[in-house]
CSV table of C-alpha atoms in Angstrom, one decimal:
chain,number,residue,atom,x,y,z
A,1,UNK,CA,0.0,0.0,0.0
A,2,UNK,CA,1.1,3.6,-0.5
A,3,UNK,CA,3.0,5.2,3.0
A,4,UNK,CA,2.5,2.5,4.5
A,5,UNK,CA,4.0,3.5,7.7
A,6,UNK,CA,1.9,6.6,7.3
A,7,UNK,CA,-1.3,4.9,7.4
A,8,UNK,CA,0.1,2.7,10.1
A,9,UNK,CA,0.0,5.8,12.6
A,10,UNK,CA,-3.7,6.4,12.2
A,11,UNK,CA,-5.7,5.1,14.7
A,12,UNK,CA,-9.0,5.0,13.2
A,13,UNK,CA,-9.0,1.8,11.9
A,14,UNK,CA,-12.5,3.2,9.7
A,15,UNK,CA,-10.1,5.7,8.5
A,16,UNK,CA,-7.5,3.4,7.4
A,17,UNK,CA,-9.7,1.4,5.6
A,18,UNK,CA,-11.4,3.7,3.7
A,19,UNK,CA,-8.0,4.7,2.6
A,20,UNK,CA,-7.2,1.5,1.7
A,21,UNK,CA,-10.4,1.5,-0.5
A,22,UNK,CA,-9.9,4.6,-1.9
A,23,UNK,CA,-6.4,3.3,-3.2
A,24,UNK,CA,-8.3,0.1,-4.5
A,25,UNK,CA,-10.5,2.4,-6.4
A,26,UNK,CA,-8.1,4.6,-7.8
A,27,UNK,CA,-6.4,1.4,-9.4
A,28,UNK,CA,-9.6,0.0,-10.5
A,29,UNK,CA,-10.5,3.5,-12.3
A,30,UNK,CA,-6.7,4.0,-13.8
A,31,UNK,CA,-7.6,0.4,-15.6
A,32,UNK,CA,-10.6,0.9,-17.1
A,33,UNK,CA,-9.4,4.7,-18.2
A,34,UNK,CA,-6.8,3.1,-19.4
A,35,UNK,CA,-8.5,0.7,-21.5
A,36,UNK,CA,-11.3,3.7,-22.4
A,37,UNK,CA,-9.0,6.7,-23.2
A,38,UNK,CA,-5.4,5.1,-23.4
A,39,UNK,CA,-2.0,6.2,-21.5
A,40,UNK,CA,-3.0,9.7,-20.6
A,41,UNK,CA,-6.7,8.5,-19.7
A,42,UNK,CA,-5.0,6.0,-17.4
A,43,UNK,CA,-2.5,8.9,-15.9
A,44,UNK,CA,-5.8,10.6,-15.3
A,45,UNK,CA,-8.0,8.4,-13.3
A,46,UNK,CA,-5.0,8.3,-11.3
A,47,UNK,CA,-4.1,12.1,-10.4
A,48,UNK,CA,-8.2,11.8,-9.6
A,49,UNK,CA,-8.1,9.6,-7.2
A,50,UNK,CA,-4.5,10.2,-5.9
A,51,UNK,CA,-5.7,13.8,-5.0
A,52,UNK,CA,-8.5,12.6,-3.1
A,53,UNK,CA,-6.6,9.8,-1.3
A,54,UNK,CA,-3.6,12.3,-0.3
A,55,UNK,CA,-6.2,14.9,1.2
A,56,UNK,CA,-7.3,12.0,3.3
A,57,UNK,CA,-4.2,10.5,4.9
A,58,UNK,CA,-3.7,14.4,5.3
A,59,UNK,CA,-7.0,14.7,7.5
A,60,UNK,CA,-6.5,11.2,9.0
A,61,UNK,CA,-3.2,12.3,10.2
A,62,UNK,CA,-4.1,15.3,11.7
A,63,UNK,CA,-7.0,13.8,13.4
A,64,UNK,CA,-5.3,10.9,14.6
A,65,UNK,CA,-5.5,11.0,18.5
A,66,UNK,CA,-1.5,11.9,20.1
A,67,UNK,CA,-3.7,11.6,23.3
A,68,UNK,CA,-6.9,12.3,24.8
A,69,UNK,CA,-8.0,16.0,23.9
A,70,UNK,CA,-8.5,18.0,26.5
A,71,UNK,CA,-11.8,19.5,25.9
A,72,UNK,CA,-14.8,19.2,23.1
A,73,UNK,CA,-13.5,22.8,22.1
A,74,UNK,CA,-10.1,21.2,21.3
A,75,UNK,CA,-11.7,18.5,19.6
A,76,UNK,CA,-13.9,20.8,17.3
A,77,UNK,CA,-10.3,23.0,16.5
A,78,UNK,CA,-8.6,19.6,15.4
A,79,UNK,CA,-11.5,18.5,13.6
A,80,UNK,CA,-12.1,22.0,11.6
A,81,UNK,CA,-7.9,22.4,11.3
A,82,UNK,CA,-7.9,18.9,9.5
A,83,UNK,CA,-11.2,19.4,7.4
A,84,UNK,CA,-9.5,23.4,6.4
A,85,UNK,CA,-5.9,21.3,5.1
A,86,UNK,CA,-7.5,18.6,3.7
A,87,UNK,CA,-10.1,21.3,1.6
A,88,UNK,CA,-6.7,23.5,0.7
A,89,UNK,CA,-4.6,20.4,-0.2
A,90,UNK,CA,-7.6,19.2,-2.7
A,91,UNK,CA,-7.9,22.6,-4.4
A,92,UNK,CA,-3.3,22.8,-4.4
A,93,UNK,CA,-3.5,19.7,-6.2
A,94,UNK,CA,-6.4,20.0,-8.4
A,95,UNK,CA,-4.6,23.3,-9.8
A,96,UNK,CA,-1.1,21.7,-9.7
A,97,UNK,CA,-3.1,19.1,-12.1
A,98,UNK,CA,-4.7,21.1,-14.1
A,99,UNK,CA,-2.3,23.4,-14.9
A,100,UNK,CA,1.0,21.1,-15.5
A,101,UNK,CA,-0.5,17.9,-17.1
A,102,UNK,CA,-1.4,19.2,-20.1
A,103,UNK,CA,-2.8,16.0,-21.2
A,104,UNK,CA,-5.3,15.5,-18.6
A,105,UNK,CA,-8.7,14.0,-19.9
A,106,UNK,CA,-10.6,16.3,-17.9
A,107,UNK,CA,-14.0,13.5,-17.7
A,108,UNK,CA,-11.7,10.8,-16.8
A,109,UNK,CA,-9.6,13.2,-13.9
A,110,UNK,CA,-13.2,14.7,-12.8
A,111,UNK,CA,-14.8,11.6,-12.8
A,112,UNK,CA,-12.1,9.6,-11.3
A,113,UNK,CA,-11.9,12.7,-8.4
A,114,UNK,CA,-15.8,12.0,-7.8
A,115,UNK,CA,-15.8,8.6,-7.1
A,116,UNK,CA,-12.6,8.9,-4.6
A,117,UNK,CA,-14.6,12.0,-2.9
A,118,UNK,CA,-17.6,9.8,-2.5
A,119,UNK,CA,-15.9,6.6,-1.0
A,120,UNK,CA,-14.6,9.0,2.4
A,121,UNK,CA,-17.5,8.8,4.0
A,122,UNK,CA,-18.2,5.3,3.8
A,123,UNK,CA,-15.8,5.8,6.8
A,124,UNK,CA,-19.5,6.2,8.8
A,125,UNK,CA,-20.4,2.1,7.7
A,126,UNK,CA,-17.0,0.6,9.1
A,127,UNK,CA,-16.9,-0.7,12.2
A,128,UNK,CA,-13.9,-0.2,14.9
C-alpha cells in the first residue's frame, strides 16, 4: 500500500480502511481509463483519485489521536484544522493538475476525483 507506515499511525481503523479503499478504487479507475481513453486517460484516473486519497491521509493524520483532547473545544479546532488542510490540499493539487499535465482527460480526472470524494464517507459504515 502507498505510505505504508503513514497509514500505520492512524488510529482510526474506519479511517484506514477507507483509505485503503480509496487506493483500491483509484487502481480499478486507472484500468478501465486506461483501457477507455489510453495512456494519458490512465494517468488521469490516477491524479483523480490520488488527489483525493492524499487529502485523506492528510485529515486522518491530523485527526489521529497523540492523546486524549482535553476539551470538546479542542476536539472541534482539530476536527475544523484537519477538514481546512484537507479542503486546501484538494484545491493545491487540483490546480497543480490542471495546470502542469497538459494532457489530462478532464471526464476521466473529474470523474475519477468523484468517485474517490464519494468513498470517504463510507468511513460512517465501518466498524472499529
Amino acid at each position: 500500500m502507498l505510505l505504508p507506515r503513514a497509514v500505520r499511525t492512524i488510529a482510526s481503523k474506519p479511517i484506514r480502511t477507507v483509505l485503503r479503499w480509496q487506493l483500491y478504487v483509484a487502481v480499478a479507475l486507472t484500468l478501465v481509463a486506461g483501457w477507455w481513453a489510453g495512456a494519458h486517460g490512465a494517468i488521469s484516473a490516477l491524479l483523480g483519485g490520488i488527489v483525493n486519497l492524499a487529502a485523506g491521509l492528510v485529515y486522518a493524520m491530523m485527526v489521529s489521536p497523540r492523546g486524549r483532547a482535553k476539551s470538546a473545544g479542542e476536539m472541534l479546532r482539530t476536527l475544523i484544522r484537519a477538514e481546512a488542510s484537507k479542503i486546501a490540499l484538494i484545491v493545491l493539487q487540483l490546480w497543480l493538475v490542471l495546470t502542469t499535465y497538459h494532457d489530462v482527460v478532464l471526464i476521466v480526472f473529474f470523474a475519477a476525483f468523484a468517485i474517490s470524494v464519494l468513498v470517504f464517507p463510507m468511513a460512517l459504515l465501518v466498524r472499529d
